[in-house]
Amino acid sequence: RAKSDARGTFAFFEAALDAKAQSRRKIEVELRDAIQNDVLRPFYQALVDLSSGRITGFEALVRWPHPERGMVSPAEFIPVAEDTGLINPLGGLMLRRACLDAVTWPDDVRVAVNLSPLQFRSGNLLSIVTDALKHSGLPPRRLELEITETLLLEKSAQVLATLHALRALGVRISMDDFGTGYSSLSYLRSFPFDKIKIDQSFVRDLGANREAQAIIRSIVSLGKGLGVTITAEGVETEAELSCLRAEGCDEGQGFLFSKARPNAEIISLLAAQRGIDGDTALVA
Ligand code: C2E
Ligand code: MG
Ligand code: MG
Ligand code: MG
């Protein structure tokens, strides 16, 4: 009995693994197609200055309008793109498109683009960024590049040199999902960056436990000490907003302000917000 149960369980897992591998394979094939046919688009989510309520910039988040499945979530295909190397063409086209879109926005509004560690390993990231800026005419100071702590884990001289070179161009570097990655803070001394984005898991826990507030408080004071901007991700409620304000957080991003929207809606969103000048309420 036990033996056949074990065999049954094994067969079950084997089938499940197979289904998973097949679905990833399908995503890979369709994603390659989507890249080739240029159907991927950045949507833009507002970054809001918490003291003035003004939009300082937008984060570009990739969206894949799929013929059968509607908008496919990046959580589903970014991991596949990273495993298959498709993240390089995907990342390149997001960068170019984001710069072209941002150049049509007001001059004081930045655009933030996510970078995968693999793009740093490709060896030509610096020229891809330089080309995207040149081709669009976007001033480097209006481009922000989001990296994660995992990139710094490698302690690679090439990564460090690339980050310094990007900053020398005038581009800003943000540390995304801060607090979820590498536990050692020693890298903060050697890596050049301009902004820390507190991961949304800490913001989510704000109402529920005092530890989350203590963690946010210490990240804010760390940021002030380092002279970098502190942005909170995933702000959904007024209660979270007022807590983040009280802790001295500089910027916020989240559904409370706005979800990610297509570029066609960005200009009017900015115009509406500038019309009410100084008003904090950015209605989603
Ligand atoms: P991320 O860079 O940390 O982006 C923030 C994610 O949080 C976005 O999910 C955004 O829609 C979501 N979010 C924003 N505000 C809220 C909120 O108030 N509540 C909740 N629950 N979620 C909120 P999205 O667009 O699904 O992207 C997921 C991740 O996929 C991104 O996390 C990023 O790591 C990756 N990603 C997206 N676009 C790109 C890209 O062009 N290149 C690369 N390499 N990664 C990308
Ligand atoms: Mg990001
Ligand atoms: Mg993040
Ligand atoms: Mg994230």
XYZ file of C-alpha atoms and ligand atoms in Angstrom:
333
model
C 0.000 0.000 0.000
C 2.588 2.478 1.197
C 4.666 1.717 -1.832
C 1.917 2.341 -4.352
C 0.928 5.540 -2.492
C 4.474 6.763 -2.809
C 4.493 5.919 -6.483
C 1.163 7.697 -6.949
C 2.473 10.780 -5.177
C 5.593 10.737 -7.307
C 3.565 10.490 -10.493
C 1.432 13.368 -9.269
C 4.458 15.602 -8.677
C 5.966 14.587 -11.968
C 2.788 15.605 -13.776
C 2.685 18.900 -11.875
C 6.301 19.648 -12.755
C 5.589 18.819 -16.340
C 2.620 21.185 -16.446
C 4.741 23.942 -14.901
C 7.572 23.428 -17.373
C 5.096 23.415 -20.238
C 3.442 26.624 -19.137
C 6.829 28.340 -18.810
C 7.790 27.083 -22.234
C 4.549 28.495 -23.647
C 5.194 31.859 -22.000
C 8.711 31.866 -23.427
C 7.523 31.242 -26.981
C 4.738 33.827 -26.765
C 6.950 36.385 -25.036
C 9.598 36.087 -27.735
C 6.835 36.786 -30.229
C 5.502 39.724 -28.226
C 8.976 41.265 -28.135
C 9.497 40.705 -31.847
C 6.121 42.241 -32.700
C 6.656 45.132 -30.286
C 3.441 44.644 -28.301
C 4.911 45.164 -24.809
C 4.274 48.605 -23.351
C 5.272 50.484 -20.232
C 2.433 51.655 -18.013
C 3.310 54.458 -15.626
C 2.685 54.740 -11.900
C 3.058 58.102 -10.147
C 5.751 58.864 -7.582
C 4.398 61.523 -5.239
C 6.247 64.011 -3.044
C 4.631 63.512 0.363
C 5.021 67.065 1.625
C 3.657 68.880 -1.428
C 1.506 66.125 -2.918
C 3.049 66.776 -6.313
C 4.044 64.136 -8.820
C 7.837 63.987 -9.122
C 7.926 61.188 -11.645
C 6.534 57.890 -12.879
C 7.776 54.313 -12.664
C 7.587 52.391 -15.942
C 6.037 48.951 -15.392
C 5.928 46.539 -18.307
C 2.491 45.424 -19.532
C 1.747 42.613 -21.929
C -1.631 42.784 -23.634
C -2.206 39.120 -24.462
C -4.778 38.146 -27.126
C -6.382 35.424 -24.938
C -5.392 36.267 -21.405
C -5.814 40.038 -21.214
C -2.981 41.869 -19.415
C -0.437 39.310 -18.255
C 1.264 40.237 -14.982
C 5.033 40.875 -14.997
C 5.212 38.585 -11.952
C 4.407 35.768 -14.392
C 6.760 36.592 -17.237
C 9.706 38.550 -15.784
C 11.066 35.373 -14.118
C 10.745 33.524 -17.444
C 12.392 36.435 -19.249
C 15.274 36.258 -16.772
C 15.715 32.490 -17.159
C 15.730 32.660 -20.940
C 17.762 35.819 -21.533
C 14.711 37.567 -23.046
C 15.067 40.151 -20.261
C 17.820 41.823 -22.285
C 15.728 42.743 -25.351
C 12.721 43.373 -23.079
C 14.724 45.688 -20.818
C 16.198 47.511 -23.783
C 12.857 48.225 -25.376
C 11.349 49.376 -22.052
C 14.222 51.808 -21.633
C 13.897 53.253 -25.118
C 10.117 53.543 -24.916
C 10.172 55.072 -21.427
C 12.657 57.760 -22.520
C 10.599 58.552 -25.638
C 7.421 58.874 -23.550
C 9.028 60.877 -20.741
C 10.447 63.471 -23.105
C 6.827 64.492 -23.884
C 6.115 65.165 -20.165
C 6.893 68.389 -18.277
C 10.604 68.968 -17.770
C 10.538 68.448 -13.995
C 8.959 64.995 -14.177
C 11.269 61.979 -14.067
C 10.857 58.431 -15.334
C 12.050 55.362 -13.394
C 12.917 52.130 -15.222
C 13.530 48.717 -13.610
C 16.748 46.904 -14.472
C 17.451 43.215 -14.057
C 20.885 42.119 -12.777
C 21.275 40.239 -16.068
C 21.280 43.521 -17.974
C 24.399 44.489 -16.030
C 26.070 41.225 -16.998
C 25.346 41.734 -20.688
C 28.273 44.121 -20.866
C 26.561 46.776 -22.998
C 24.122 48.344 -20.539
C 25.962 51.650 -20.492
C 25.720 52.057 -24.267
C 22.056 50.978 -24.241
C 21.251 53.689 -21.693
C 23.348 56.282 -23.520
C 21.624 55.454 -26.813
C 18.137 55.610 -25.277
C 18.931 59.076 -23.884
C 20.482 60.346 -27.091
C 17.782 58.934 -29.355
C 14.962 60.438 -27.242
C 16.678 63.662 -26.228
C 15.741 63.029 -22.592
C 18.136 64.805 -20.197
C 19.952 62.164 -18.068
C 18.800 63.841 -14.829
C 15.231 62.851 -15.713
C 16.061 59.136 -15.836
C 16.090 56.962 -12.746
C 17.217 53.335 -12.847
C 15.845 50.889 -10.292
C 18.100 48.070 -9.163
C 17.681 45.493 -6.395
C 19.964 44.401 -3.612
C 20.592 41.059 -5.328
C 22.654 42.904 -7.942
C 25.054 43.996 -5.221
C 25.397 40.481 -3.817
C 27.790 39.657 -6.612
C 30.249 42.301 -5.380
C 31.339 42.610 -8.970
C 33.837 45.264 -10.028
C 32.100 45.436 -13.421
C 28.714 46.176 -11.808
C 30.260 48.845 -9.604
C 32.038 50.460 -12.550
C 28.807 50.483 -14.580
C 26.857 52.098 -11.723
C 29.514 54.794 -11.372
C 29.531 55.393 -15.128
C 25.719 55.679 -15.219
C 25.800 58.182 -12.397
C 28.552 60.127 -14.111
C 26.114 60.543 -17.019
C 23.743 62.233 -14.556
C 21.319 59.312 -14.276
C 19.920 58.522 -10.802
C 20.081 55.087 -9.187
C 17.303 53.743 -6.909
C 17.467 50.728 -4.616
C 14.158 48.925 -5.183
C 12.337 46.598 -2.734
C 14.673 47.683 0.041
C 14.651 45.448 3.094
C 13.751 42.208 1.337
C 17.164 41.267 0.008
C 20.668 40.967 1.364
C 20.807 41.529 5.094
C 24.262 43.114 5.281
C 24.255 46.888 4.998
C 27.966 47.125 4.260
C 27.318 47.460 0.525
C 25.665 50.817 1.139
C 29.106 52.312 1.662
C 30.561 51.276 -1.649
C 27.610 51.431 -4.018
C 26.549 54.792 -5.379
C 22.813 55.447 -5.295
C 20.334 58.279 -4.844
C 17.135 56.720 -3.559
C 15.863 53.893 -1.373
C 12.431 52.425 -2.085
C 11.028 50.760 1.034
C 9.430 47.477 0.028
C 5.656 47.444 0.139
C 5.580 44.546 2.619
C 6.661 46.970 5.385
C 4.035 49.524 4.388
C 1.391 46.768 4.318
C 2.202 45.801 7.918
C 2.081 49.371 9.235
C -1.397 49.095 10.718
C -0.844 45.565 12.004
C 2.386 45.715 13.965
C 4.714 48.173 15.622
C 7.784 46.419 14.275
C 6.955 47.563 10.739
C 6.836 51.163 11.925
C 10.165 50.754 13.728
C 11.721 49.332 10.551
C 10.394 52.199 8.449
C 11.647 54.699 11.014
C 15.138 53.242 10.889
C 15.233 53.094 7.081
C 14.202 56.765 6.976
C 16.948 57.737 9.391
C 19.456 55.623 7.475
C 18.398 57.422 4.296
C 18.741 60.858 5.884
C 22.203 59.889 7.144
C 23.228 58.787 3.675
C 21.616 61.820 2.056
C 19.323 59.817 -0.204
C 15.607 60.129 -0.982
C 13.263 57.681 0.763
C 10.253 56.413 -1.175
C 7.576 54.101 0.252
C 6.050 51.570 -2.151
C 2.537 50.194 -2.054
C 0.758 53.054 -0.250
C -2.911 52.063 -0.259
C -4.603 53.860 2.627
C -4.818 57.324 4.196
C -3.661 55.786 7.492
C -0.486 54.472 5.840
C 0.073 57.837 4.191
C -0.177 59.823 7.407
C 2.097 57.395 9.207
C 4.701 57.615 6.424
C 4.471 61.405 6.524
C 4.935 61.392 10.289
C 8.026 59.218 9.909
C 9.528 61.724 7.485
C 9.315 59.647 4.329
C 10.003 61.817 1.253
C 7.976 60.114 -1.442
C 5.175 57.605 -1.884
C 3.884 55.331 -4.602
C 0.762 53.219 -4.501
C -2.858 52.642 -5.392
C -3.916 55.459 -3.032
C -2.380 57.929 -5.493
C -2.668 56.121 -8.782
C -2.328 52.727 -10.380
C -0.105 52.271 -13.429
C -1.639 53.908 -16.513
C -0.894 54.016 -20.231
C 1.179 56.919 -21.498
C -1.852 58.420 -23.266
C -3.321 59.253 -19.835
C -0.181 60.727 -18.252
C -0.288 64.224 -19.709
C -3.910 64.747 -18.646
C -3.207 63.279 -15.216
C -0.407 65.809 -14.748
C -2.510 68.655 -16.100
C -5.369 67.820 -13.726
C -3.047 67.654 -10.737
C -1.281 70.875 -11.683
C -4.620 72.574 -12.116
C -5.480 71.987 -8.490
C -1.943 73.045 -7.568
C -0.789 71.972 -4.142
C -3.714 69.662 -3.632
C -2.572 66.295 -2.285
C -5.509 64.310 -3.477
C -4.410 62.418 -6.529
C -7.482 60.379 -7.289
C -6.870 56.911 -8.704
P 8.458 46.797 -8.531
O 9.524 47.396 -9.377
O 8.705 46.767 -7.069
O 7.135 47.592 -8.901
C 6.090 47.850 -8.006
C 4.976 46.839 -8.133
O 4.021 47.072 -7.096
C 4.176 46.963 -9.443
O 3.704 45.662 -9.772
C 3.011 47.845 -9.014
O 1.883 47.732 -9.865
C 2.743 47.290 -7.651
N 2.054 48.273 -6.800
C 2.146 49.609 -6.843
N 1.398 50.199 -5.900
C 0.782 49.200 -5.237
C -0.135 49.170 -4.131
O -0.550 50.184 -3.573
N -0.528 47.938 -3.700
C -0.087 46.783 -4.285
N -0.542 45.632 -3.795
N 0.782 46.774 -5.327
C 1.215 47.972 -5.796
P 3.831 45.082 -11.239
O 3.595 46.145 -12.264
O 2.991 43.851 -11.280
O 5.355 44.672 -11.338
C 5.891 43.679 -10.514
C 7.384 43.634 -10.596
O 7.802 43.221 -11.891
C 8.067 44.972 -10.365
O 8.154 45.267 -8.989
C 9.414 44.707 -10.994
O 10.253 44.003 -10.104
C 9.051 43.808 -12.156
N 8.994 44.615 -13.385
C 7.971 45.331 -13.907
N 8.332 45.937 -15.069
C 9.633 45.592 -15.269
C 10.585 45.892 -16.293
O 10.345 46.639 -17.261
N 11.834 45.339 -16.159
C 12.160 44.533 -15.096
N 13.413 44.023 -15.033
N 11.304 44.238 -14.113
C 10.040 44.761 -14.207
Mg 10.577 49.055 -9.305
Mg 9.580 47.642 -5.639
Mg 8.738 44.580 -6.143
